[in-house]
């Protein structure tokens, strides 16, 4: 059994390292020591979660409550804990320090193993209803009473959602491979398995049970896949040069849904892989009519404006993502789902089949009225593609997605299997999705709202880090400014997000939670930002402006550093 004190010691070791290879090796030595029953739980803990997103298990413990628990377990007063926290800026460091000079010796200090700590956290997460905060505090005190100072540091960081080991999913996958085979040779099948079930704990359990079976891992209903992502190009010509004859699909501006069905059971997942089934009874009823017993398919949902006889814009469609008033909303904003892919059919994993074959099944199974095939035309030349693109814009759509006829479904990856061409925003050729990491106070006319804009970051999956790319002060209406500031205030933090690398500091840091779509004129290099930082300069957006909030996108889905670098290169080749 793996003692949690050993886990904590390795976490401390990892925090001191910065190179990915080094981190992988240290992590692998830890993973090697876990047994079959522990590995899944250990992997979740390293990821800073208790379960994959679609399980809906959130620790939900605010700093305030964690402070109460620390006070109770350490024998210090709440005010003393708070004042120490003010100095350290990190609640994990605070609890470690206070436990080091603990006034009250713990009643029982039995050694905790990984399973015990995981189960305790799960108990904290699952406490709900009236009095649940007191329950959560009580459970946390119990664990802390059994913890040494270093263990307490990581337990507290975990429960407040800021474990920030700086270990990204790619590193965990590498480390799993190294732990079992001594090298990275199993990284690829492990990554594929993770991409088709989005559950690293589950993959790790399967892998430890039968390492050789990982290559045969396949798609299963009710284990959502990581969505395939689209690359971008700026011209029809660049697309046809890459793909030759290809399928051009309309790019609908709604929200993406992954639909799973087996017999009578149906589930819907968002692109963040949260379960959305209860929000869309209208779509569930239609899914039950689909002539397939077992199927996973994907589509973009749009709300239809009967009065104007056309689809609503994105903001209105988003009214359907709600927890209350579902019945009324489904009448006001009836949804159509444009199905664009099939990933599993009657027991068969379809992800390795070529697009053409999958598309054939889409057209066979979805004929409307509510579940419709996405609009598609085959094109052979840049001229034909350009015509489709113009048609899409004339219909009020965002653009097109060109699809490689022979490509498999690339779960969780941005590949040239799909290439998007989007309408431009003023001078901008494209937009990026970034996460808000901080905000500024206003000056002059804006001081009234005390909001001066936001600091936004992109994700570097190789390093498992967030890197800043822009400070955005325009594009906000007054109403937007007000409500945005209110929302950001609720997630203010004393310190920069643990995953963030930065050179500039906003007036306030916030949890990396809100994803925003940003338009810009071009990309430059600047010492202010850390995106792709090399020789003191990072990549930065010039004249960035807010397009909209993307509540449907997850932090992990934002634009990557590599994409920003690619866009920079694209822009250089255009101006050359
Ligand atoms: P973007 O969010 O700009 O990277 O564009 C990719 C997104 O476009 C996907 O995640 C889908 O939500 C959406 N989309 C709309 N229409 C289609 C389509 N026909 N095929 C694939 N994705 C589509």
JSON list of C-alpha atoms in Angstrom, two decimals, residues 337-541:
[
{"chain": "A", "resi": 337, "resn": "UNK", "atom": "CA", "xyz": [-29.05, 19.28, -33.98]},
{"chain": "A", "resi": 338, "resn": "UNK", "atom": "CA", "xyz": [-26.80, 19.22, -37.05]},
{"chain": "A", "resi": 339, "resn": "UNK", "atom": "CA", "xyz": [-25.13, 15.84, -36.82]},
{"chain": "A", "resi": 340, "resn": "UNK", "atom": "CA", "xyz": [-21.60, 15.87, -38.25]},
{"chain": "A", "resi": 341, "resn": "UNK", "atom": "CA", "xyz": [-20.02, 12.62, -37.09]},
{"chain": "A", "resi": 342, "resn": "UNK", "atom": "CA", "xyz": [-20.60, 9.07, -35.89]},
{"chain": "A", "resi": 343, "resn": "UNK", "atom": "CA", "xyz": [-18.05, 7.59, -33.52]},
{"chain": "A", "resi": 344, "resn": "UNK", "atom": "CA", "xyz": [-19.59, 4.26, -32.56]},
{"chain": "A", "resi": 345, "resn": "UNK", "atom": "CA", "xyz": [-22.32, 2.15, -34.10]},
{"chain": "A", "resi": 346, "resn": "UNK", "atom": "CA", "xyz": [-23.89, -1.16, -33.04]},
{"chain": "A", "resi": 347, "resn": "UNK", "atom": "CA", "xyz": [-20.87, -2.29, -31.03]},
{"chain": "A", "resi": 348, "resn": "UNK", "atom": "CA", "xyz": [-18.32, -1.06, -33.55]},
{"chain": "A", "resi": 349, "resn": "UNK", "atom": "CA", "xyz": [-15.73, 1.63, -32.86]},
{"chain": "A", "resi": 350, "resn": "UNK", "atom": "CA", "xyz": [-16.08, 3.91, -35.89]},
{"chain": "A", "resi": 351, "resn": "UNK", "atom": "CA", "xyz": [-13.28, 6.34, -35.01]},
{"chain": "A", "resi": 352, "resn": "UNK", "atom": "CA", "xyz": [-10.74, 4.59, -37.22]},
{"chain": "A", "resi": 353, "resn": "UNK", "atom": "CA", "xyz": [-13.04, 4.48, -40.23]},
{"chain": "A", "resi": 354, "resn": "UNK", "atom": "CA", "xyz": [-12.45, 7.16, -42.89]},
{"chain": "A", "resi": 355, "resn": "UNK", "atom": "CA", "xyz": [-14.62, 10.28, -42.89]},
{"chain": "A", "resi": 356, "resn": "UNK", "atom": "CA", "xyz": [-16.43, 9.20, -46.05]},
{"chain": "A", "resi": 357, "resn": "UNK", "atom": "CA", "xyz": [-17.71, 6.05, -44.43]},
{"chain": "A", "resi": 358, "resn": "UNK", "atom": "CA", "xyz": [-18.77, 7.81, -41.22]},
{"chain": "A", "resi": 359, "resn": "UNK", "atom": "CA", "xyz": [-20.51, 10.50, -43.24]},
{"chain": "A", "resi": 360, "resn": "UNK", "atom": "CA", "xyz": [-22.40, 7.81, -45.16]},
{"chain": "A", "resi": 361, "resn": "UNK", "atom": "CA", "xyz": [-23.84, 6.57, -41.85]},
{"chain": "A", "resi": 362, "resn": "UNK", "atom": "CA", "xyz": [-24.73, 10.12, -40.79]},
{"chain": "A", "resi": 363, "resn": "UNK", "atom": "CA", "xyz": [-26.77, 10.55, -43.97]},
{"chain": "A", "resi": 364, "resn": "UNK", "atom": "CA", "xyz": [-28.39, 7.13, -43.64]},
{"chain": "A", "resi": 365, "resn": "UNK", "atom": "CA", "xyz": [-29.48, 7.62, -40.02]},
{"chain": "A", "resi": 366, "resn": "UNK", "atom": "CA", "xyz": [-30.34, 11.30, -39.70]},
{"chain": "A", "resi": 367, "resn": "UNK", "atom": "CA", "xyz": [-33.02, 12.66, -41.95]},
{"chain": "A", "resi": 368, "resn": "UNK", "atom": "CA", "xyz": [-34.69, 15.25, -39.75]},
{"chain": "A", "resi": 369, "resn": "UNK", "atom": "CA", "xyz": [-36.81, 16.95, -38.70]},
{"chain": "A", "resi": 370, "resn": "UNK", "atom": "CA", "xyz": [-34.82, 17.70, -35.52]},
{"chain": "A", "resi": 371, "resn": "UNK", "atom": "CA", "xyz": [-31.72, 15.57, -35.95]},
{"chain": "A", "resi": 372, "resn": "UNK", "atom": "CA", "xyz": [-30.35, 16.61, -39.35]},
{"chain": "A", "resi": 373, "resn": "UNK", "atom": "CA", "xyz": [-27.15, 15.90, -41.21]},
{"chain": "A", "resi": 374, "resn": "UNK", "atom": "CA", "xyz": [-24.85, 18.94, -41.31]},
{"chain": "A", "resi": 375, "resn": "UNK", "atom": "CA", "xyz": [-24.85, 20.72, -44.65]},
{"chain": "A", "resi": 376, "resn": "UNK", "atom": "CA", "xyz": [-22.10, 19.26, -46.81]},
{"chain": "A", "resi": 377, "resn": "UNK", "atom": "CA", "xyz": [-20.79, 19.53, -50.36]},
{"chain": "A", "resi": 378, "resn": "UNK", "atom": "CA", "xyz": [-17.85, 17.81, -51.99]},
{"chain": "A", "resi": 379, "resn": "UNK", "atom": "CA", "xyz": [-15.43, 20.21, -53.64]},
{"chain": "A", "resi": 380, "resn": "UNK", "atom": "CA", "xyz": [-12.45, 19.66, -55.95]},
{"chain": "A", "resi": 381, "resn": "UNK", "atom": "CA", "xyz": [-10.97, 23.13, -56.26]},
{"chain": "A", "resi": 382, "resn": "UNK", "atom": "CA", "xyz": [-10.26, 26.30, -54.31]},
{"chain": "A", "resi": 383, "resn": "UNK", "atom": "CA", "xyz": [-12.88, 28.06, -56.45]},
{"chain": "A", "resi": 384, "resn": "UNK", "atom": "CA", "xyz": [-15.60, 25.61, -55.45]},
{"chain": "A", "resi": 385, "resn": "UNK", "atom": "CA", "xyz": [-14.54, 25.81, -51.81]},
{"chain": "A", "resi": 386, "resn": "UNK", "atom": "CA", "xyz": [-14.63, 29.57, -51.92]},
{"chain": "A", "resi": 387, "resn": "UNK", "atom": "CA", "xyz": [-18.19, 29.46, -53.26]},
{"chain": "A", "resi": 388, "resn": "UNK", "atom": "CA", "xyz": [-19.25, 27.25, -50.34]},
{"chain": "A", "resi": 389, "resn": "UNK", "atom": "CA", "xyz": [-17.57, 29.61, -47.90]},
{"chain": "A", "resi": 390, "resn": "UNK", "atom": "CA", "xyz": [-19.41, 32.61, -49.35]},
{"chain": "A", "resi": 391, "resn": "UNK", "atom": "CA", "xyz": [-22.70, 30.70, -49.24]},
{"chain": "A", "resi": 392, "resn": "UNK", "atom": "CA", "xyz": [-22.09, 29.92, -45.57]},
{"chain": "A", "resi": 393, "resn": "UNK", "atom": "CA", "xyz": [-21.47, 33.58, -44.73]},
{"chain": "A", "resi": 394, "resn": "UNK", "atom": "CA", "xyz": [-24.55, 34.64, -46.74]},
{"chain": "A", "resi": 395, "resn": "UNK", "atom": "CA", "xyz": [-26.60, 32.28, -44.57]},
{"chain": "A", "resi": 396, "resn": "UNK", "atom": "CA", "xyz": [-25.29, 34.05, -41.49]},
{"chain": "A", "resi": 397, "resn": "UNK", "atom": "CA", "xyz": [-22.99, 31.18, -40.48]},
{"chain": "A", "resi": 398, "resn": "UNK", "atom": "CA", "xyz": [-19.47, 31.47, -39.08]},
{"chain": "A", "resi": 399, "resn": "UNK", "atom": "CA", "xyz": [-17.67, 29.82, -41.95]},
{"chain": "A", "resi": 400, "resn": "UNK", "atom": "CA", "xyz": [-16.93, 26.29, -43.09]},
{"chain": "A", "resi": 401, "resn": "UNK", "atom": "CA", "xyz": [-15.04, 23.24, -41.91]},
{"chain": "A", "resi": 402, "resn": "UNK", "atom": "CA", "xyz": [-13.29, 21.29, -44.64]},
{"chain": "A", "resi": 403, "resn": "UNK", "atom": "CA", "xyz": [-12.86, 17.59, -43.94]},
{"chain": "A", "resi": 404, "resn": "UNK", "atom": "CA", "xyz": [-10.27, 15.13, -45.19]},
{"chain": "A", "resi": 405, "resn": "UNK", "atom": "CA", "xyz": [-12.18, 12.31, -46.86]},
{"chain": "A", "resi": 406, "resn": "UNK", "atom": "CA", "xyz": [-9.80, 9.58, -45.77]},
{"chain": "A", "resi": 407, "resn": "UNK", "atom": "CA", "xyz": [-9.07, 10.75, -42.21]},
{"chain": "A", "resi": 408, "resn": "UNK", "atom": "CA", "xyz": [-10.16, 8.92, -39.05]},
{"chain": "A", "resi": 409, "resn": "UNK", "atom": "CA", "xyz": [-11.87, 10.76, -36.18]},
{"chain": "A", "resi": 410, "resn": "UNK", "atom": "CA", "xyz": [-8.96, 12.32, -34.29]},
{"chain": "A", "resi": 411, "resn": "UNK", "atom": "CA", "xyz": [-10.28, 12.31, -30.71]},
{"chain": "A", "resi": 412, "resn": "UNK", "atom": "CA", "xyz": [-8.73, 15.00, -28.53]},
{"chain": "A", "resi": 413, "resn": "UNK", "atom": "CA", "xyz": [-6.43, 16.21, -31.27]},
{"chain": "A", "resi": 414, "resn": "UNK", "atom": "CA", "xyz": [-6.07, 19.17, -33.51]},
{"chain": "A", "resi": 415, "resn": "UNK", "atom": "CA", "xyz": [-5.22, 17.64, -36.82]},
{"chain": "A", "resi": 416, "resn": "UNK", "atom": "CA", "xyz": [-5.55, 18.63, -40.45]},
{"chain": "A", "resi": 417, "resn": "UNK", "atom": "CA", "xyz": [-8.39, 16.10, -40.72]},
{"chain": "A", "resi": 418, "resn": "UNK", "atom": "CA", "xyz": [-10.65, 19.11, -40.16]},
{"chain": "A", "resi": 419, "resn": "UNK", "atom": "CA", "xyz": [-9.69, 22.60, -41.28]},
{"chain": "A", "resi": 420, "resn": "UNK", "atom": "CA", "xyz": [-11.77, 25.62, -40.44]},
{"chain": "A", "resi": 421, "resn": "UNK", "atom": "CA", "xyz": [-12.09, 28.79, -42.45]},
{"chain": "A", "resi": 422, "resn": "UNK", "atom": "CA", "xyz": [-13.87, 31.51, -40.52]},
{"chain": "A", "resi": 423, "resn": "UNK", "atom": "CA", "xyz": [-15.24, 34.91, -41.36]},
{"chain": "A", "resi": 424, "resn": "UNK", "atom": "CA", "xyz": [-12.94, 37.74, -40.42]},
{"chain": "A", "resi": 425, "resn": "UNK", "atom": "CA", "xyz": [-13.53, 40.22, -37.65]},
{"chain": "A", "resi": 426, "resn": "UNK", "atom": "CA", "xyz": [-12.55, 43.59, -39.07]},
{"chain": "A", "resi": 427, "resn": "UNK", "atom": "CA", "xyz": [-8.88, 43.38, -39.86]},
{"chain": "A", "resi": 428, "resn": "UNK", "atom": "CA", "xyz": [-8.57, 40.16, -37.90]},
{"chain": "A", "resi": 429, "resn": "UNK", "atom": "CA", "xyz": [-8.31, 36.92, -39.82]},
{"chain": "A", "resi": 430, "resn": "UNK", "atom": "CA", "xyz": [-9.23, 34.72, -36.92]},
{"chain": "A", "resi": 431, "resn": "UNK", "atom": "CA", "xyz": [-9.96, 34.65, -33.26]},
{"chain": "A", "resi": 432, "resn": "UNK", "atom": "CA", "xyz": [-8.43, 32.73, -30.39]},
{"chain": "A", "resi": 433, "resn": "UNK", "atom": "CA", "xyz": [-9.99, 31.31, -27.25]},
{"chain": "A", "resi": 434, "resn": "UNK", "atom": "CA", "xyz": [-8.12, 32.21, -24.09]},
{"chain": "A", "resi": 435, "resn": "UNK", "atom": "CA", "xyz": [-8.77, 31.95, -20.38]},
{"chain": "A", "resi": 436, "resn": "UNK", "atom": "CA", "xyz": [-9.09, 34.99, -18.15]},
{"chain": "A", "resi": 437, "resn": "UNK", "atom": "CA", "xyz": [-6.42, 34.96, -15.42]},
{"chain": "A", "resi": 438, "resn": "UNK", "atom": "CA", "xyz": [-6.81, 38.44, -14.01]},
{"chain": "A", "resi": 439, "resn": "UNK", "atom": "CA", "xyz": [-8.43, 41.84, -14.42]},
{"chain": "A", "resi": 440, "resn": "UNK", "atom": "CA", "xyz": [-7.54, 45.51, -14.27]},
{"chain": "A", "resi": 441, "resn": "UNK", "atom": "CA", "xyz": [-9.27, 48.45, -12.67]},
{"chain": "A", "resi": 442, "resn": "UNK", "atom": "CA", "xyz": [-10.49, 51.22, -14.92]},
{"chain": "A", "resi": 443, "resn": "UNK", "atom": "CA", "xyz": [-9.17, 54.69, -15.46]},
{"chain": "A", "resi": 444, "resn": "UNK", "atom": "CA", "xyz": [-10.89, 57.83, -16.66]},
{"chain": "A", "resi": 445, "resn": "UNK", "atom": "CA", "xyz": [-14.35, 57.37, -18.10]},
{"chain": "A", "resi": 446, "resn": "UNK", "atom": "CA", "xyz": [-14.34, 53.72, -17.16]},
{"chain": "A", "resi": 447, "resn": "UNK", "atom": "CA", "xyz": [-13.53, 54.24, -13.52]},
{"chain": "A", "resi": 448, "resn": "UNK", "atom": "CA", "xyz": [-17.27, 54.35, -12.93]},
{"chain": "A", "resi": 449, "resn": "UNK", "atom": "CA", "xyz": [-17.35, 50.64, -13.51]},
{"chain": "A", "resi": 450, "resn": "UNK", "atom": "CA", "xyz": [-13.93, 50.11, -12.02]},
{"chain": "A", "resi": 451, "resn": "UNK", "atom": "CA", "xyz": [-13.11, 47.73, -14.78]},
{"chain": "A", "resi": 452, "resn": "UNK", "atom": "CA", "xyz": [-10.19, 48.23, -17.08]},
{"chain": "A", "resi": 453, "resn": "UNK", "atom": "CA", "xyz": [-10.01, 44.95, -18.91]},
{"chain": "A", "resi": 454, "resn": "UNK", "atom": "CA", "xyz": [-8.63, 41.48, -18.53]},
{"chain": "A", "resi": 455, "resn": "UNK", "atom": "CA", "xyz": [-5.42, 39.53, -18.78]},
{"chain": "A", "resi": 456, "resn": "UNK", "atom": "CA", "xyz": [-5.81, 36.38, -20.86]},
{"chain": "A", "resi": 457, "resn": "UNK", "atom": "CA", "xyz": [-3.71, 33.27, -21.29]},
{"chain": "A", "resi": 458, "resn": "UNK", "atom": "CA", "xyz": [-3.42, 30.35, -23.70]},
{"chain": "A", "resi": 459, "resn": "UNK", "atom": "CA", "xyz": [-2.48, 26.77, -22.77]},
{"chain": "A", "resi": 460, "resn": "UNK", "atom": "CA", "xyz": [0.78, 25.00, -23.39]},
{"chain": "A", "resi": 461, "resn": "UNK", "atom": "CA", "xyz": [-0.09, 21.29, -23.08]},
{"chain": "A", "resi": 462, "resn": "UNK", "atom": "CA", "xyz": [3.50, 20.15, -23.46]},
{"chain": "A", "resi": 463, "resn": "UNK", "atom": "CA", "xyz": [4.49, 22.10, -20.36]},
{"chain": "A", "resi": 464, "resn": "UNK", "atom": "CA", "xyz": [1.13, 21.81, -18.64]},
{"chain": "A", "resi": 465, "resn": "UNK", "atom": "CA", "xyz": [1.22, 25.60, -18.14]},
{"chain": "A", "resi": 466, "resn": "UNK", "atom": "CA", "xyz": [-0.86, 28.65, -18.92]},
{"chain": "A", "resi": 467, "resn": "UNK", "atom": "CA", "xyz": [0.97, 31.50, -20.69]},
{"chain": "A", "resi": 468, "resn": "UNK", "atom": "CA", "xyz": [-0.28, 35.06, -21.05]},
{"chain": "A", "resi": 469, "resn": "UNK", "atom": "CA", "xyz": [-0.92, 36.39, -24.55]},
{"chain": "A", "resi": 470, "resn": "UNK", "atom": "CA", "xyz": [-2.96, 39.60, -24.27]},
{"chain": "A", "resi": 471, "resn": "UNK", "atom": "CA", "xyz": [-4.35, 42.35, -22.12]},
{"chain": "A", "resi": 472, "resn": "UNK", "atom": "CA", "xyz": [-7.79, 43.19, -23.45]},
{"chain": "A", "resi": 473, "resn": "UNK", "atom": "CA", "xyz": [-9.44, 46.50, -22.73]},
{"chain": "A", "resi": 474, "resn": "UNK", "atom": "CA", "xyz": [-11.91, 46.87, -25.56]},
{"chain": "A", "resi": 475, "resn": "UNK", "atom": "CA", "xyz": [-14.82, 45.09, -27.11]},
{"chain": "A", "resi": 476, "resn": "UNK", "atom": "CA", "xyz": [-16.88, 45.24, -23.91]},
{"chain": "A", "resi": 477, "resn": "UNK", "atom": "CA", "xyz": [-20.24, 46.97, -23.77]},
{"chain": "A", "resi": 478, "resn": "UNK", "atom": "CA", "xyz": [-21.03, 48.78, -20.51]},
{"chain": "A", "resi": 479, "resn": "UNK", "atom": "CA", "xyz": [-23.42, 46.05, -19.45]},
{"chain": "A", "resi": 480, "resn": "UNK", "atom": "CA", "xyz": [-20.90, 43.40, -20.26]},
{"chain": "A", "resi": 481, "resn": "UNK", "atom": "CA", "xyz": [-18.25, 45.22, -18.28]},
{"chain": "A", "resi": 482, "resn": "UNK", "atom": "CA", "xyz": [-20.49, 45.39, -15.24]},
{"chain": "A", "resi": 483, "resn": "UNK", "atom": "CA", "xyz": [-21.57, 41.80, -15.22]},
{"chain": "A", "resi": 484, "resn": "UNK", "atom": "CA", "xyz": [-18.14, 40.51, -16.19]},
{"chain": "A", "resi": 485, "resn": "UNK", "atom": "CA", "xyz": [-16.53, 42.37, -13.34]},
{"chain": "A", "resi": 486, "resn": "UNK", "atom": "CA", "xyz": [-19.12, 41.02, -10.90]},
{"chain": "A", "resi": 487, "resn": "UNK", "atom": "CA", "xyz": [-18.40, 37.47, -12.00]},
{"chain": "A", "resi": 488, "resn": "UNK", "atom": "CA", "xyz": [-14.65, 37.92, -11.85]},
{"chain": "A", "resi": 489, "resn": "UNK", "atom": "CA", "xyz": [-14.87, 39.42, -8.37]},
{"chain": "A", "resi": 490, "resn": "UNK", "atom": "CA", "xyz": [-16.38, 36.19, -7.13]},
{"chain": "A", "resi": 491, "resn": "UNK", "atom": "CA", "xyz": [-13.34, 34.19, -8.22]},
{"chain": "A", "resi": 492, "resn": "UNK", "atom": "CA", "xyz": [-10.62, 36.63, -7.15]},
{"chain": "A", "resi": 493, "resn": "UNK", "atom": "CA", "xyz": [-7.53, 34.99, -5.70]},
{"chain": "A", "resi": 494, "resn": "UNK", "atom": "CA", "xyz": [-4.66, 36.36, -3.68]},
{"chain": "A", "resi": 495, "resn": "UNK", "atom": "CA", "xyz": [-2.08, 34.78, -5.90]},
{"chain": "A", "resi": 496, "resn": "UNK", "atom": "CA", "xyz": [-1.58, 34.18, -9.59]},
{"chain": "A", "resi": 497, "resn": "UNK", "atom": "CA", "xyz": [-3.05, 30.88, -10.80]},
{"chain": "A", "resi": 498, "resn": "UNK", "atom": "CA", "xyz": [-0.54, 28.15, -10.00]},
{"chain": "A", "resi": 499, "resn": "UNK", "atom": "CA", "xyz": [-0.39, 26.98, -13.59]},
{"chain": "A", "resi": 500, "resn": "UNK", "atom": "CA", "xyz": [0.37, 30.43, -14.96]},
{"chain": "A", "resi": 501, "resn": "UNK", "atom": "CA", "xyz": [3.69, 31.83, -16.16]},
{"chain": "A", "resi": 502, "resn": "UNK", "atom": "CA", "xyz": [3.58, 35.62, -16.33]},
{"chain": "A", "resi": 503, "resn": "UNK", "atom": "CA", "xyz": [5.65, 38.75, -16.71]},
{"chain": "A", "resi": 504, "resn": "UNK", "atom": "CA", "xyz": [2.89, 41.28, -16.12]},
{"chain": "A", "resi": 505, "resn": "UNK", "atom": "CA", "xyz": [0.58, 41.51, -13.12]},
{"chain": "A", "resi": 506, "resn": "UNK", "atom": "CA", "xyz": [-3.04, 42.61, -13.31]},
{"chain": "A", "resi": 507, "resn": "UNK", "atom": "CA", "xyz": [-4.72, 44.47, -10.44]},
{"chain": "A", "resi": 508, "resn": "UNK", "atom": "CA", "xyz": [-6.45, 41.24, -9.41]},
{"chain": "A", "resi": 509, "resn": "UNK", "atom": "CA", "xyz": [-5.78, 37.63, -10.17]},
{"chain": "A", "resi": 510, "resn": "UNK", "atom": "CA", "xyz": [-8.69, 35.25, -10.73]},
{"chain": "A", "resi": 511, "resn": "UNK", "atom": "CA", "xyz": [-9.15, 31.49, -10.96]},
{"chain": "A", "resi": 512, "resn": "UNK", "atom": "CA", "xyz": [-8.69, 30.43, -14.57]},
{"chain": "A", "resi": 513, "resn": "UNK", "atom": "CA", "xyz": [-12.36, 29.74, -15.25]},
{"chain": "A", "resi": 514, "resn": "UNK", "atom": "CA", "xyz": [-13.85, 31.97, -17.95]},
{"chain": "A", "resi": 515, "resn": "UNK", "atom": "CA", "xyz": [-12.95, 31.35, -21.57]},
{"chain": "A", "resi": 516, "resn": "UNK", "atom": "CA", "xyz": [-13.19, 34.32, -23.91]},
{"chain": "A", "resi": 517, "resn": "UNK", "atom": "CA", "xyz": [-13.00, 34.58, -27.67]},
{"chain": "A", "resi": 518, "resn": "UNK", "atom": "CA", "xyz": [-10.63, 37.34, -28.72]},
{"chain": "A", "resi": 519, "resn": "UNK", "atom": "CA", "xyz": [-10.17, 39.03, -32.09]},
{"chain": "A", "resi": 520, "resn": "UNK", "atom": "CA", "xyz": [-6.94, 40.86, -32.89]},
{"chain": "A", "resi": 521, "resn": "UNK", "atom": "CA", "xyz": [-5.10, 42.47, -35.76]},
{"chain": "A", "resi": 522, "resn": "UNK", "atom": "CA", "xyz": [-1.95, 40.43, -35.75]},
{"chain": "A", "resi": 523, "resn": "UNK", "atom": "CA", "xyz": [0.57, 38.68, -33.55]},
{"chain": "A", "resi": 524, "resn": "UNK", "atom": "CA", "xyz": [3.81, 40.31, -32.44]},
{"chain": "A", "resi": 525, "resn": "UNK", "atom": "CA", "xyz": [6.63, 39.41, -30.11]},
{"chain": "A", "resi": 526, "resn": "UNK", "atom": "CA", "xyz": [6.76, 41.16, -26.78]},
{"chain": "A", "resi": 527, "resn": "UNK", "atom": "CA", "xyz": [8.59, 40.88, -23.46]},
{"chain": "A", "resi": 528, "resn": "UNK", "atom": "CA", "xyz": [5.24, 41.43, -21.70]},
{"chain": "A", "resi": 529, "resn": "UNK", "atom": "CA", "xyz": [3.83, 38.03, -22.45]},
{"chain": "A", "resi": 530, "resn": "UNK", "atom": "CA", "xyz": [4.96, 34.49, -21.77]},
{"chain": "A", "resi": 531, "resn": "UNK", "atom": "CA", "xyz": [3.25, 32.64, -24.63]},
{"chain": "A", "resi": 532, "resn": "UNK", "atom": "CA", "xyz": [6.01, 30.62, -26.33]},
{"chain": "A", "resi": 533, "resn": "UNK", "atom": "CA", "xyz": [8.60, 32.68, -24.43]},
{"chain": "A", "resi": 534, "resn": "UNK", "atom": "CA", "xyz": [12.06, 32.49, -26.00]},
{"chain": "A", "resi": 535, "resn": "UNK", "atom": "CA", "xyz": [15.02, 34.76, -25.45]},
{"chain": "A", "resi": 536, "resn": "UNK", "atom": "CA", "xyz": [12.99, 37.12, -23.31]},
{"chain": "A", "resi": 537, "resn": "UNK", "atom": "CA", "xyz": [10.12, 37.54, -25.76]},
{"chain": "A", "resi": 538, "resn": "UNK", "atom": "CA", "xyz": [6.76, 35.87, -26.02]},
{"chain": "A", "resi": 539, "resn": "UNK", "atom": "CA", "xyz": [4.00, 36.03, -28.60]},
{"chain": "A", "resi": 540, "resn": "UNK", "atom": "CA", "xyz": [1.35, 38.69, -28.03]},
{"chain": "A", "resi": 541, "resn": "UNK", "atom": "CA", "xyz": [-1.89, 39.75, -29.70]}
]
